[in-house]
CSV table of C-alpha atoms in Angstrom, one decimal:
chain,number,residue,atom,x,y,z
K,1,MET,CA,129.7,173.3,140.4
K,2,ALA,CA,132.8,171.2,142.0
K,3,ASP,CA,131.2,172.3,145.1
K,4,PHE,CA,127.7,170.5,144.0
K,5,VAL,CA,129.5,167.1,142.2
K,6,THR,CA,131.5,167.0,145.2
K,7,SER,CA,128.1,166.9,147.2
K,8,LEU,CA,126.4,163.7,145.1
K,9,VAL,CA,129.5,162.0,144.9
K,10,GLU,CA,130.0,162.1,148.5
K,11,MET,CA,126.0,160.6,148.4
K,12,GLY,CA,127.5,157.7,146.7
K,13,PHE,CA,126.9,158.8,142.5
K,14,GLU,CA,129.8,158.4,140.2
K,15,SER,CA,131.1,161.3,139.3
K,16,ASP,CA,130.5,161.0,135.6
K,17,MET,CA,126.9,161.1,136.8
K,18,ALA,CA,127.5,163.5,139.7
K,19,ARG,CA,128.9,166.2,136.8
K,20,ARG,CA,126.4,165.0,134.0
K,21,ALA,CA,123.6,166.0,136.2
K,22,VAL,CA,125.1,169.7,137.1
K,23,ASP,CA,125.5,170.4,133.5
K,24,ALA,CA,122.0,169.4,133.0
K,25,THR,CA,120.4,171.3,135.5
K,26,GLY,CA,122.3,173.8,134.5
K,27,ASN,CA,124.8,174.1,138.1
K,28,ILE,CA,121.9,175.4,140.3
K,29,GLY,CA,121.5,173.2,143.6
K,30,VAL,CA,122.5,169.5,144.1
K,31,GLU,CA,119.0,169.5,144.9
K,32,GLN,CA,117.9,169.2,141.6
K,33,ALA,CA,121.2,167.2,140.0
K,34,MET,CA,119.8,164.6,142.7
K,35,GLU,CA,116.6,164.6,140.8
K,36,TRP,CA,118.0,164.3,137.2
K,37,ILE,CA,120.0,161.4,138.2
K,38,LEU,CA,116.7,159.7,140.1
K,39,SER,CA,114.9,160.4,136.8
K,40,HIS,CA,117.5,159.0,134.6
K,41,SER,CA,118.7,156.1,137.1
K,42,ASP,CA,117.3,153.4,134.6
K,43,GLY,CA,118.6,155.4,131.4
K,44,PRO,CA,122.2,154.3,129.9
K,45,GLU,CA,125.2,154.5,131.9
K,46,ALA,CA,128.1,157.2,131.8
K,47,PRO,CA,130.6,156.1,130.4
K,48,PRO,CA,133.8,155.6,132.3
K,49,SER,CA,136.6,157.9,133.2
K,50,PRO,CA,139.2,157.7,131.1
K,51,LYS,CA,141.6,158.7,134.1
K,52,SER,CA,139.9,155.8,135.8
K,53,GLU,CA,141.1,153.1,133.0
K,54,ALA,CA,144.3,154.9,131.8
K,55,LEU,CA,146.3,152.6,133.9
K,56,PRO,CA,145.5,148.9,132.8
K,57,GLN,CA,145.3,149.9,128.8
K,58,SER,CA,148.3,151.7,129.0
K,59,GLN,CA,149.7,148.2,129.7
K,60,ASP,CA,151.0,145.7,127.6
K,61,PRO,CA,149.8,142.4,127.7
K,62,SER,CA,153.0,141.1,128.9
K,63,GLU,CA,153.1,144.2,131.7
K,64,ALA,CA,149.5,143.2,132.5
K,65,GLU,CA,150.6,139.7,133.6
K,66,ASN,CA,153.6,140.4,135.2
K,67,THR,CA,151.2,142.9,137.0
K,68,GLU,CA,148.5,140.8,138.0
K,69,ALA,CA,151.2,138.4,139.4
K,70,THR,CA,152.6,140.5,141.4
K,71,ASP,CA,149.7,142.0,142.6
K,72,SER,CA,150.6,145.1,142.1
K,73,VAL,CA,148.5,147.5,139.8
K,74,VAL,CA,146.7,150.5,141.2
K,75,ARG,CA,143.2,150.0,141.1
K,76,SER,CA,141.8,153.3,144.0
K,77,TYR,CA,143.3,155.6,145.3
K,78,LYS,CA,142.8,155.5,149.4
K,79,CYS,CA,142.7,158.4,151.6
K,80,GLU,CA,144.8,157.6,154.8
K,81,ASP,CA,142.9,160.3,156.7
K,82,CYS,CA,139.4,158.7,156.7
K,83,GLY,CA,140.3,155.3,155.0
K,84,LYS,CA,138.0,156.0,151.9
K,85,HIS,CA,138.9,154.7,148.3
K,86,PHE,CA,138.3,156.4,145.2
K,87,LYS,CA,137.6,155.5,141.8
K,88,ASN,CA,140.2,158.2,139.9
K,89,GLU,CA,142.2,161.4,140.5
K,90,THR,CA,139.1,163.3,140.0
K,91,GLU,CA,137.0,162.0,142.6
K,92,MET,CA,140.8,161.8,145.0
K,93,GLU,CA,140.8,165.8,143.9
K,94,PHE,CA,137.0,166.6,144.5
K,95,HIS,CA,137.3,164.8,147.7
K,96,ALA,CA,140.5,167.0,149.3
K,97,ALA,CA,139.0,170.2,148.4
K,98,LYS,CA,135.8,169.3,150.6
K,99,THR,CA,137.4,167.7,153.7
K,100,GLN,CA,140.5,169.7,153.6
K,101,HIS,CA,142.7,165.9,153.6
K,102,SER,CA,145.5,165.6,152.0
K,103,ASN,CA,147.0,162.3,153.0
K,104,PHE,CA,146.6,159.8,149.9
K,105,SER,CA,148.0,156.7,148.5
K,106,GLU,CA,147.9,154.5,145.4
K,107,SER,CA,145.6,151.3,146.5
K,108,THR,CA,145.8,147.9,145.2
K,109,GLU,CA,142.1,147.4,146.4
K,110,GLU,CA,139.1,147.9,143.6
K,111,LYS,CA,136.3,149.9,145.1
K,112,LYS,CA,133.8,147.7,144.7
K,113,PRO,CA,130.4,148.9,143.2
K,114,LEU,CA,127.2,149.5,144.8
K,115,THR,CA,124.9,146.3,144.3
K,116,ALA,CA,121.3,146.3,143.3
K,117,GLN,CA,120.0,146.4,146.8
K,118,GLU,CA,122.3,149.2,147.8
K,119,LYS,CA,121.4,151.5,145.4
K,120,THR,CA,118.0,150.8,146.2
K,121,ASP,CA,118.1,151.3,149.6
K,122,GLN,CA,120.2,154.6,148.7
K,123,LEU,CA,117.5,155.8,146.2
K,124,LYS,CA,115.4,155.3,148.6
K,125,ARG,CA,117.4,157.6,151.5
K,126,ILE,CA,118.1,160.3,148.2
K,127,GLU,CA,114.2,160.3,148.0
K,128,ALA,CA,113.7,161.1,151.6
K,129,LYS,CA,115.7,163.6,151.8
K,130,LEU,CA,114.6,165.0,148.8
K,131,LYS,CA,111.2,164.8,149.9
K,132,GLU,CA,112.5,166.6,153.2
K,133,LYS,CA,114.3,169.3,151.6
K,134,ARG,CA,110.9,170.1,149.6
K,135,ALA,CA,109.2,170.4,152.8
K,136,GLU,CA,111.5,172.5,154.7
K,137,ARG,CA,111.4,174.7,150.8
K,138,GLU,CA,107.8,174.7,151.2
K,139,ALA,CA,107.1,175.6,154.6
K,140,ARG,CA,110.1,178.3,154.4
K,141,GLU,CA,107.9,179.9,150.9
K,142,LYS,CA,104.9,179.8,152.9
K,143,ALA,CA,106.3,181.4,155.9
K,144,ASP,CA,107.3,184.0,153.7
K,145,SER,CA,104.1,184.3,151.8
K,146,LEU,CA,102.8,184.9,155.0
K,147,GLU,CA,104.8,187.8,156.1
K,148,LYS,CA,104.6,189.6,152.7
K,149,GLU,CA,100.7,189.9,153.4
K,150,LYS,CA,101.1,190.8,156.7
K,151,LEU,CA,103.4,193.2,155.6
K,152,ARG,CA,100.6,194.3,152.6
K,153,MET,CA,97.3,194.2,155.0
K,154,LYS,CA,99.4,197.0,157.8
K,155,SER,CA,100.7,198.7,154.7
K,156,GLY,CA,96.6,199.1,153.3
K,157,LYS,CA,95.7,199.5,156.1
K,158,GLU,CA,98.0,202.9,157.1
K,159,LEU,CA,97.5,203.9,153.7
K,160,LEU,CA,93.9,204.0,154.2
K,161,ASP,CA,93.8,205.9,158.1
K,162,ALA,CA,96.3,207.9,156.4
K,163,LYS,CA,93.6,208.8,153.1
K,164,ARG,CA,90.3,208.5,156.1
K,165,ARG,CA,92.2,211.4,158.4
K,166,ILE,CA,92.9,213.6,155.2
K,167,GLU,CA,89.6,213.3,153.6
K,168,GLU,CA,87.8,214.4,157.4
K,169,GLN,CA,90.3,217.3,157.6
K,170,GLN,CA,89.7,218.8,154.1
K,171,MET,CA,85.6,217.9,154.3
K,172,LYS,CA,86.3,219.9,157.9
K,173,GLU,CA,88.3,222.6,156.2
K,174,ILE,CA,85.3,223.0,153.0
K,175,VAL,CA,82.8,223.0,156.1
K,176,ASP,CA,84.3,225.6,158.0
K,177,ALA,CA,84.7,228.1,154.2
K,178,ARG,CA,81.1,227.3,153.4
K,179,ARG,CA,79.9,228.4,156.8
K,180,ARG,CA,82.0,231.5,156.9
K,181,GLU,CA,80.8,232.2,153.0
K,182,LYS,CA,77.2,231.8,154.1
K,183,LEU,CA,77.7,234.1,157.6
K,184,GLU,CA,79.2,236.6,154.9
K,185,ASP,CA,76.3,236.4,152.8
K,186,LYS,CA,74.0,236.6,155.6
K,187,ALA,CA,75.4,239.6,157.2
K,188,ALA,CA,75.1,241.4,153.9
K,189,ARG,CA,71.8,240.6,153.2
K,190,ASP,CA,70.9,242.2,157.2
K,191,ARG,CA,73.0,245.1,155.8
K,192,VAL,CA,71.2,245.1,152.7
K,193,ARG,CA,67.8,244.7,154.5
K,194,ALA,CA,69.0,247.7,157.2
K,195,GLN,CA,69.7,250.4,154.2
K,196,ILE,CA,66.5,249.4,153.1
K,197,GLU,CA,64.4,250.3,156.1
K,198,ALA,CA,66.2,253.2,157.0
K,199,ASP,CA,65.7,254.5,153.6
K,200,LYS,CA,61.9,254.1,153.8
K,201,VAL,CA,61.9,255.3,157.2
K,202,ALA,CA,63.9,258.6,155.8
K,203,ARG,CA,61.8,258.9,152.9
K,204,ARG,CA,58.5,258.9,155.8
K,205,ALA,CA,60.1,261.0,157.4
K,206,LYS,CA,61.3,263.6,154.9
K,207,GLN,CA,57.1,263.4,153.7
K,208,THR,CA,55.7,263.9,156.7
K,209,GLY,CA,58.5,266.3,158.4
K,210,GLU,CA,59.5,264.0,161.6
K,211,GLN,CA,62.3,263.2,162.7
K,212,PRO,CA,63.5,259.8,161.1
K,213,VAL,CA,63.8,257.3,164.5
K,214,PRO,CA,66.4,254.1,163.7
K,215,SER,CA,65.2,251.0,163.6
K,216,PRO,CA,66.1,248.7,166.4
K,217,LYS,CA,68.6,245.9,165.7
K,218,VAL,CA,67.8,242.2,165.9
K,219,VAL,CA,69.8,239.9,168.3
K,220,SER,CA,69.1,236.5,168.4
K,221,PRO,CA,68.9,235.9,172.5
K,222,PRO,CA,71.6,234.4,173.3
K,223,SER,CA,71.0,230.3,174.9
K,224,THR,CA,71.1,229.2,178.4
K,225,PRO,CA,73.7,227.7,180.7
K,226,SER,CA,71.1,224.6,180.7
K,227,GLU,CA,70.7,224.3,177.1
K,228,SER,CA,74.8,224.3,176.5
K,229,THR,CA,74.8,221.4,178.7
K,230,ASP,CA,72.8,219.8,177.6
K,231,LYS,CA,73.8,219.8,174.3
K,232,LYS,CA,77.8,219.0,175.1
K,233,GLU,CA,76.7,216.0,176.7
K,234,TYR,CA,77.7,213.7,173.6
K,235,LYS,CA,80.6,214.9,171.6
K,236,GLU,CA,79.5,212.8,168.5
K,237,THR,CA,76.7,211.1,167.1
K,238,LYS,CA,76.6,208.4,164.4
K,239,ILE,CA,75.1,209.1,161.0
K,240,GLN,CA,73.3,206.6,158.8
K,241,LEU,CA,72.4,207.5,155.5
K,242,ARG,CA,70.3,205.8,153.1
K,243,LEU,CA,71.3,205.9,149.3
K,244,PRO,CA,68.3,206.0,146.8
K,245,SER,CA,70.4,202.9,145.4
K,246,GLY,CA,69.9,200.8,148.4
K,247,LYS,CA,73.3,201.6,149.3
K,248,VAL,CA,74.2,202.4,153.5
K,249,LEU,CA,77.1,205.3,154.7
K,250,LYS,CA,77.7,205.5,158.3
K,251,GLN,CA,79.6,208.6,159.7
K,252,SER,CA,80.6,209.9,162.8
K,253,PHE,CA,80.1,213.7,163.5
K,254,GLY,CA,80.7,216.0,165.9
K,255,VAL,CA,77.4,217.4,167.2
K,256,GLN,CA,77.9,221.1,166.7
K,257,GLU,CA,78.8,220.2,163.2
K,258,PRO,CA,76.1,221.7,160.8
K,259,LEU,CA,73.9,219.4,159.0
K,260,SER,CA,75.7,220.8,155.6
K,261,ALA,CA,78.5,218.6,157.2
K,262,VAL,CA,76.4,215.8,156.1
K,263,ARG,CA,75.1,216.8,152.7
K,264,LEU,CA,79.0,217.5,151.9
K,265,TYR,CA,80.2,214.4,152.9
K,266,VAL,CA,77.3,212.0,150.8
K,267,GLU,CA,78.5,214.3,148.1
K,268,ILE,CA,82.2,213.0,148.1
K,269,ASN,CA,81.3,209.9,149.0
K,270,ARG,CA,78.3,208.4,147.1
K,271,ASP,CA,79.2,206.3,143.9
K,272,ASP,CA,76.0,204.9,142.8
K,273,GLY,CA,76.1,207.1,140.0
K,274,ILE,CA,72.8,209.5,140.7
K,275,THR,CA,74.1,212.9,140.5
K,276,GLY,CA,72.2,216.2,140.3
K,277,SER,CA,70.6,218.3,143.6
K,278,PHE,CA,69.5,216.0,146.5
K,279,ASN,CA,67.5,216.7,149.6
K,280,LEU,CA,68.0,214.8,153.2
K,281,MET,CA,64.8,213.0,155.1
K,282,SER,CA,64.9,211.6,158.3
K,283,THR,CA,61.9,208.9,158.6
K,284,PHE,CA,60.8,209.5,162.2
K,285,PRO,CA,59.2,212.2,162.6
K,286,ARG,CA,59.0,212.7,158.9
K,287,LYS,CA,60.7,215.8,157.7
K,288,VAL,CA,62.5,217.3,154.8
K,289,TYR,CA,65.3,219.7,155.4
K,290,GLU,CA,65.5,222.8,153.4
K,291,GLY,CA,67.8,226.0,153.4
K,292,GLU,CA,68.5,227.4,156.1
K,293,ASP,CA,68.6,224.1,158.2
K,294,TYR,CA,71.5,222.9,157.0
K,295,ASP,CA,72.9,226.1,158.7
K,296,VAL,CA,71.7,224.2,162.3
K,297,PRO,CA,74.0,222.1,164.7
K,298,LEU,CA,73.7,218.5,164.7
K,299,ASP,CA,72.2,218.3,168.5
K,300,ALA,CA,69.7,221.9,167.8
K,301,LEU,CA,67.9,218.8,164.7
K,302,GLY,CA,67.2,216.5,167.3
K,303,LEU,CA,70.1,214.0,165.6
K,304,VAL,CA,72.1,213.1,168.3
K,305,PRO,CA,73.0,210.6,169.5
K,306,SER,CA,72.4,208.6,166.5
K,307,ALA,CA,69.8,208.9,164.0
K,308,VAL,CA,69.3,207.7,160.5
K,309,LEU,CA,68.9,210.3,157.4
K,310,MET,CA,67.4,209.2,153.3
K,311,VAL,CA,68.8,211.1,150.8
K,312,THR,CA,66.2,211.8,148.0
K,313,LYS,CA,66.4,214.0,144.7
K,314,GLY,CA,66.0,217.6,145.3
């Protein structure tokens, strides 16, 4: 509190008014105290300090006449280091604490009060200083706000990137798991069919008395090097998915990923509120993908380097 009062006194305010302003504003700062003084500048003056009037009032009339005659009454205190005058000991102590000046003396010279013009000029200077401080505070607050917004946007972008990477990894794991399951199911069905066919051949041979002939295994022809080279021409393809609600989803997929990866992406990311089975359909050429089409890679389906698929109800 003493620092705030000292600053106001140095600006030219009365110490009593400065102390009242600091008390009224809760001792939070010089700027708030100055605003309080400006808003109460037309109000009643603060009562005079007891110390400043104690010297003349402590004398009786005869002593006052003798003092005035000899012109030796103490009317102020003077700082010998800077030459400033102070009305009472409080102002002198504030000045000493702030400036570390220590040479003071009593003076018969009375500290002259500010004239009306000086008070007006002082108020103008103080108002200008307040505007400058407000502008600095607003600029500082604006800069802090911008910095916080940048940090928020950066952290939000990092979170989105991390979430996207996690979702892509999870989707790839689910696709791989489903692919393995389908391959295992297909292999199991092939084994069952082969066993059924072998049983049929064995029954026919038993009925006719012939030696059973083992059924040949069907092996899918390997892809030629030229076809493999053509498929690896693109590494990714951009798929645009149009939902029944009109919303569009966009995502990039590897050209070797099966169509089931696209279907799984729709199941995870659609938010149009429509549930149930659905199919994927290409518009040109028009084709509705079903069954084993979802096990075929995207490049084999001609969905490279980009394609538009419609999501229709199953």
